[in-house]
mmCIF file of C-alpha atoms in Angstrom:
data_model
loop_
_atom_site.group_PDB
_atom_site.id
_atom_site.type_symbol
_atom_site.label_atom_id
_atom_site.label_comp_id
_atom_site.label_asym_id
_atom_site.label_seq_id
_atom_site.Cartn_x
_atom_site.Cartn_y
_atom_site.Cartn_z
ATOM 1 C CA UNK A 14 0.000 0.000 0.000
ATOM 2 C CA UNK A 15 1.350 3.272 -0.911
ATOM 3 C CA UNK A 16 0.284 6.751 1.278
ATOM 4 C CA UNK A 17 1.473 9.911 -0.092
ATOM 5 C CA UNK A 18 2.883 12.312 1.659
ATOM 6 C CA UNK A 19 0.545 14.287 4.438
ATOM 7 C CA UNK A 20 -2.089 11.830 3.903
ATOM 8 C CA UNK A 21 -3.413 10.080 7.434
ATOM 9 C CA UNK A 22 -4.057 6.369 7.438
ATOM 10 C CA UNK A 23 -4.862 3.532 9.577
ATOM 11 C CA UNK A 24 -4.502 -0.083 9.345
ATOM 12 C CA UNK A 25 -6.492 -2.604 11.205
ATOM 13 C CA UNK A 26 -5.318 -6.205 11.245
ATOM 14 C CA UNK A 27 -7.836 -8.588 11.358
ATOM 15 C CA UNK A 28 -5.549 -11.502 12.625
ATOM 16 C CA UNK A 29 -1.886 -11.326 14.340
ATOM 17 C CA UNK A 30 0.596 -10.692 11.472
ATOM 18 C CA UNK A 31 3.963 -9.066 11.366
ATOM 19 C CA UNK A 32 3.852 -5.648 9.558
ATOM 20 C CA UNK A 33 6.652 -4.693 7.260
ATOM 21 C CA UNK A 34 7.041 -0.934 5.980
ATOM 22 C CA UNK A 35 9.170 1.516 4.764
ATOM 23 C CA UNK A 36 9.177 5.092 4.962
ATOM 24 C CA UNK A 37 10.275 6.564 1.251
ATOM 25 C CA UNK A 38 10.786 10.456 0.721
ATOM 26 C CA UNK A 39 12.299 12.146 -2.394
ATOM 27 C CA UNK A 40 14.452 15.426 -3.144
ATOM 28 C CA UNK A 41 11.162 17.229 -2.769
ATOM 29 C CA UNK A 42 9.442 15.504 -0.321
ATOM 30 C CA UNK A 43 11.683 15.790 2.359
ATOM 31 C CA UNK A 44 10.997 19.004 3.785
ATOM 32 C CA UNK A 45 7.884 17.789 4.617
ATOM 33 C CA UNK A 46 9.836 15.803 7.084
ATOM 34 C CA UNK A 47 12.340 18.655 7.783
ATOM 35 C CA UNK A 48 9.185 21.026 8.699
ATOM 36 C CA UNK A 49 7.823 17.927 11.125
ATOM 37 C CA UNK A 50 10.750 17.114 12.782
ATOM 38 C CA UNK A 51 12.247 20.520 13.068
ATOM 39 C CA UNK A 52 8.333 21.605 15.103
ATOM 40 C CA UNK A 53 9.116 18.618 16.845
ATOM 41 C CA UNK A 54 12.675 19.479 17.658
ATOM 42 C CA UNK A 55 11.674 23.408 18.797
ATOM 43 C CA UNK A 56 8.977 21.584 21.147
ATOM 44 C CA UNK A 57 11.329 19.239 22.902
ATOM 45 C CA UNK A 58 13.813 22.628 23.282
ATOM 46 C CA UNK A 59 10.751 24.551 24.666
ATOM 47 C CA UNK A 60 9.933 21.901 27.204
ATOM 48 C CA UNK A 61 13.394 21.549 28.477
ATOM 49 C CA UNK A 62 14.283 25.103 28.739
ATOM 50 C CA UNK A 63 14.978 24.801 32.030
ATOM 51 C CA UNK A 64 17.226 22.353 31.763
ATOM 52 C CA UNK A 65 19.263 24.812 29.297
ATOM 53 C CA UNK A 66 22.852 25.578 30.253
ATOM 54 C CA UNK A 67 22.053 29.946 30.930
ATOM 55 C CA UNK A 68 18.524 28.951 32.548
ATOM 56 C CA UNK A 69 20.320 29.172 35.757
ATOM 57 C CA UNK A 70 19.055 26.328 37.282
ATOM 58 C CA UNK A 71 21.007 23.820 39.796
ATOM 59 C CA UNK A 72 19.699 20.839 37.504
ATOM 60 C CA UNK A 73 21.288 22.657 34.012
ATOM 61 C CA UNK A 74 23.388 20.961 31.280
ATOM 62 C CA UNK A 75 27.002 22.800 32.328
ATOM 63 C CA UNK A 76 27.466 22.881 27.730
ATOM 64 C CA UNK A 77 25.100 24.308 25.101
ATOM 65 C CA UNK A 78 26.547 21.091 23.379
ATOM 66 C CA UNK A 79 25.367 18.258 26.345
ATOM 67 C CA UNK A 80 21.749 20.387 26.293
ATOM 68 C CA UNK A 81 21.802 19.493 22.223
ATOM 69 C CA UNK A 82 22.700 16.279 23.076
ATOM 70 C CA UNK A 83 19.521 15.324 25.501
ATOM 71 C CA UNK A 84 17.207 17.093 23.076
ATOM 72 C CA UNK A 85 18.094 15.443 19.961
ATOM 73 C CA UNK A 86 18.064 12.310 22.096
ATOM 74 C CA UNK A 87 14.541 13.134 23.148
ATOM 75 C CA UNK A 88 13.703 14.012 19.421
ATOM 76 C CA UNK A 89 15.161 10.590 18.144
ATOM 77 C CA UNK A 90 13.006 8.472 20.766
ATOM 78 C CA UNK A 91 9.669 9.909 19.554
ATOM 79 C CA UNK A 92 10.616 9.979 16.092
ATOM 80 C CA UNK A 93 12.094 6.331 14.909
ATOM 81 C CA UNK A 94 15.692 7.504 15.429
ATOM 82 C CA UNK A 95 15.176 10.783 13.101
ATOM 83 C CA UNK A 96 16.660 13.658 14.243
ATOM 84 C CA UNK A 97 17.644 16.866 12.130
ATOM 85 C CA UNK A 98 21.046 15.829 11.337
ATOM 86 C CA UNK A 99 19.777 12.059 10.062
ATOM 87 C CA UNK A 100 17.757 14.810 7.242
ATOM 88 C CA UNK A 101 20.710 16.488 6.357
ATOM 89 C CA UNK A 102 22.125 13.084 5.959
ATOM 90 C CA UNK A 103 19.335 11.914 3.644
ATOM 91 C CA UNK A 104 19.277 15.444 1.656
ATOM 92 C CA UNK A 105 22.948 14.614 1.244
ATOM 93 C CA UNK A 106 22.011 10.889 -0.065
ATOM 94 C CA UNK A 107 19.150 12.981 -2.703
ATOM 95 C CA UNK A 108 21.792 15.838 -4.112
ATOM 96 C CA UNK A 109 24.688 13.591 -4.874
ATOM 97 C CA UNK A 110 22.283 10.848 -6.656
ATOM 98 C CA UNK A 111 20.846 14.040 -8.655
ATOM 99 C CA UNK A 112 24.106 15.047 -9.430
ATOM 100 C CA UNK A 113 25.446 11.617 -10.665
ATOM 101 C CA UNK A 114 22.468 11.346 -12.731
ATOM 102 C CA UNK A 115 22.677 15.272 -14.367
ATOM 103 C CA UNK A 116 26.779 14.657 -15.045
ATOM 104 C CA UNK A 117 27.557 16.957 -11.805
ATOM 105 C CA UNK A 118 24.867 19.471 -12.794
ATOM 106 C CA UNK A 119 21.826 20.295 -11.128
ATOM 107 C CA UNK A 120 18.676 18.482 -12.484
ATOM 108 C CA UNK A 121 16.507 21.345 -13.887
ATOM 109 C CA UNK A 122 13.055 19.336 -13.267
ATOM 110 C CA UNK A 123 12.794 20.965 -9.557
ATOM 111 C CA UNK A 124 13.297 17.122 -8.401
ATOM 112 C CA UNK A 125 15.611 19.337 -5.262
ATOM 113 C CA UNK A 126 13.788 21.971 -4.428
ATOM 114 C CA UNK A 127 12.970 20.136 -0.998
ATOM 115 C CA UNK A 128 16.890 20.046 0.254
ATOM 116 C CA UNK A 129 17.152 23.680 -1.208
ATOM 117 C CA UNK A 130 14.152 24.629 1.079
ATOM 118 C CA UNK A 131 16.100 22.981 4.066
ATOM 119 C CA UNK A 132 19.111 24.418 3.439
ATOM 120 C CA UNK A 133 17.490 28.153 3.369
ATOM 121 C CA UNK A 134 16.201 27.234 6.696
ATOM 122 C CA UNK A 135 19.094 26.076 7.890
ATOM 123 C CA UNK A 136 20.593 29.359 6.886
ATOM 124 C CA UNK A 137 20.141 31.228 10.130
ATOM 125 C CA UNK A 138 21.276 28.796 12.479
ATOM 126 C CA UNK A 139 24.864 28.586 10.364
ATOM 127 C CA UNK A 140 24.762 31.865 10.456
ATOM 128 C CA UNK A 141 24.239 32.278 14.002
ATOM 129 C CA UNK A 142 27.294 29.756 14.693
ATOM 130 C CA UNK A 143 29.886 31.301 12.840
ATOM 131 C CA UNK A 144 28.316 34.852 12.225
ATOM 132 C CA UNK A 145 28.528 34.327 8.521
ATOM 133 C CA UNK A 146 26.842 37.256 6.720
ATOM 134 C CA UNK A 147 26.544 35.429 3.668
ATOM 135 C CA UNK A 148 25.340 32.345 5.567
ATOM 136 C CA UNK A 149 22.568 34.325 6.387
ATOM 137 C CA UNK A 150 21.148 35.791 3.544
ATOM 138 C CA UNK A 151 20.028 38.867 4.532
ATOM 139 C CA UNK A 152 16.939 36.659 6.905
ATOM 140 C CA UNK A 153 16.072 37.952 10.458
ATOM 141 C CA UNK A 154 17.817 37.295 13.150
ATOM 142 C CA UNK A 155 16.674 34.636 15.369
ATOM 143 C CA UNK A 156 14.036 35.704 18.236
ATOM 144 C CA UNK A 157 15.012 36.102 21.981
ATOM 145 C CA UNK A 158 14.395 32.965 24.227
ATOM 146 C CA UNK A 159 14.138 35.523 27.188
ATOM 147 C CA UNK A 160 11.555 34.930 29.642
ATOM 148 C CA UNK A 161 8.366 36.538 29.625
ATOM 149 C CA UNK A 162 7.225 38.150 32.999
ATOM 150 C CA UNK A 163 4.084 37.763 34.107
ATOM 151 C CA UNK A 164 1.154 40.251 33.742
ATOM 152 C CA UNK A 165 -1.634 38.581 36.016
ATOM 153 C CA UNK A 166 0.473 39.285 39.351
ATOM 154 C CA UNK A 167 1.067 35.591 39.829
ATOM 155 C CA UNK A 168 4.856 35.818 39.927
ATOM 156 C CA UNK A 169 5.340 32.891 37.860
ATOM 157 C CA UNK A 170 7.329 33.142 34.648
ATOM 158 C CA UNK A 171 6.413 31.591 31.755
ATOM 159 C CA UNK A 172 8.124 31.489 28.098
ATOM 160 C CA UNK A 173 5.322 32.113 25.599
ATOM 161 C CA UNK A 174 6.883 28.907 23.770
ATOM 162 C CA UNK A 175 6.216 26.688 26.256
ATOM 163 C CA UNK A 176 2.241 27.189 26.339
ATOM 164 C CA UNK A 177 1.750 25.311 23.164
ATOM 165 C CA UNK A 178 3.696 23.017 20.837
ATOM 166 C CA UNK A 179 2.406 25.268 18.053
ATOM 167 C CA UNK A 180 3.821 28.451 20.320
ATOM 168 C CA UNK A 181 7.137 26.765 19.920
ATOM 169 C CA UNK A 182 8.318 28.140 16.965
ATOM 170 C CA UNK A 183 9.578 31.157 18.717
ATOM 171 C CA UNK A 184 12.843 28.905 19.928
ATOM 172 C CA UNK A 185 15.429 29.427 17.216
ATOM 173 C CA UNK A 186 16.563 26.651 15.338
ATOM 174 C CA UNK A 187 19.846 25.051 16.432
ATOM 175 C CA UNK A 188 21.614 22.831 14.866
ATOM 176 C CA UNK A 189 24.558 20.500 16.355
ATOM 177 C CA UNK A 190 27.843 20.545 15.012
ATOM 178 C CA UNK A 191 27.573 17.403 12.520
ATOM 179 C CA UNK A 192 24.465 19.165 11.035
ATOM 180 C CA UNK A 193 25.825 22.523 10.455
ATOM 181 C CA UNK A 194 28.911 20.056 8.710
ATOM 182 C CA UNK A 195 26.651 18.851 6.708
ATOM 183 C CA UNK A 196 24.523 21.972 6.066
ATOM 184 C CA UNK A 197 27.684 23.591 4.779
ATOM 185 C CA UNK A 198 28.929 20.573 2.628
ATOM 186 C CA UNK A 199 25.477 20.857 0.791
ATOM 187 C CA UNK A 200 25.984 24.335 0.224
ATOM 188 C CA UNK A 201 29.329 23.784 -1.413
ATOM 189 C CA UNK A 202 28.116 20.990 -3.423
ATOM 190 C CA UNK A 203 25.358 22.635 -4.807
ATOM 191 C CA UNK A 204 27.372 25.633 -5.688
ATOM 192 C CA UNK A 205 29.481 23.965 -7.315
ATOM 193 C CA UNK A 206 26.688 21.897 -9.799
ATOM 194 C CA UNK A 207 25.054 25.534 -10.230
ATOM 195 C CA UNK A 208 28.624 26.731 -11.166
ATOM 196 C CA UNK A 209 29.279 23.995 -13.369
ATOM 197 C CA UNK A 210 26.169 25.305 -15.477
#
């Protein structure tokens, strides 16, 4: 059976059986999962921002890096060992078959236009890391992760991310060190083919 992309489905077995499947995306499919899993990836950052290294808690990861660590961990467990970095890896997999197939030049048939959607995303948080103007592309930068106080006189402060998953989007995205590797090796690569022209 074959579900498309963003299309729910259920399957009911009617006796005990073993169920076989496999996940497939392509070139332009995959942001769909780089849009899922990156929601998913602000929401597990959101709900452990107190955990966070400047949150000034006793209980705080003492590295930016060991606070990646946990949430990518977290992200991994809920999502069949996919994490943001496992993406990259897979956009990686989709450019360099294109390229084999075009003679080292990008396919003109839009079949990447999903990896060159990730990679714009991925634009601020490279750019963030190793303040690379060009990196950046002229996008905003990312929004503060400050906490909010509060306004009913209750003395309890919140971060408007952590009320919903869907609020979560105000957590920057932040990539770990293999991904921003990766991020930047697509970059060249594609570069390159769109040099090579």
């Amino acid at each position: 059976m074959f579900v498309p992309a963003g299309w729910h489905h259920q399957v009911h077995n009617l006796n005990d059986c073993i169920s076989i499947n496999h996940n497939w995306t392509s070139g332009v499919g995959i942001s769909h999962i780089w849009r899922f899993l990156t929601a998913r990836a602000r929401a597990v950052r959101a709900e452990l921002d107190d955990l966070a290294p400047n949150s000034g808690s006793e209980l705080a990861f003492k590295t930016e890096d060991e606070f990646q660590a946990q949430c990518a961990l977290l992200l991994r467990a809920e999502n069949s060992n996919m994490d943001l970095t496992e993406v990259l890896r897979m956009a990686a997999g989709a450019v360099r078959r294109a390229l084999e197939r075009n003679g080292g030049r990008l396919p003109a048939d839009g079949s990447l236009a999903g990896v060159l959607a990730i990679l714009a995303d991925c634009a601020p948080a490279l750019a963030e890391a190793e303040l690379d103007s060009e990196a950046a592309g002229g996008l905003p930068a990312p929004v503060s992760t400050a906490p909010v106080e509060p306004s009913d006189g209750s003395g309890v402060r919140s971060h408007p991310a952590c009320s919903t998953v869907a609020d979560s989007s105000a957590y920057p995205l932040v990539l770990s060190a293999e991904a921003r590797d990766l991020a930047r090796q697509l970059r060249r690569e594609l570069r390159l083919a769109a040099a090579a022209v």
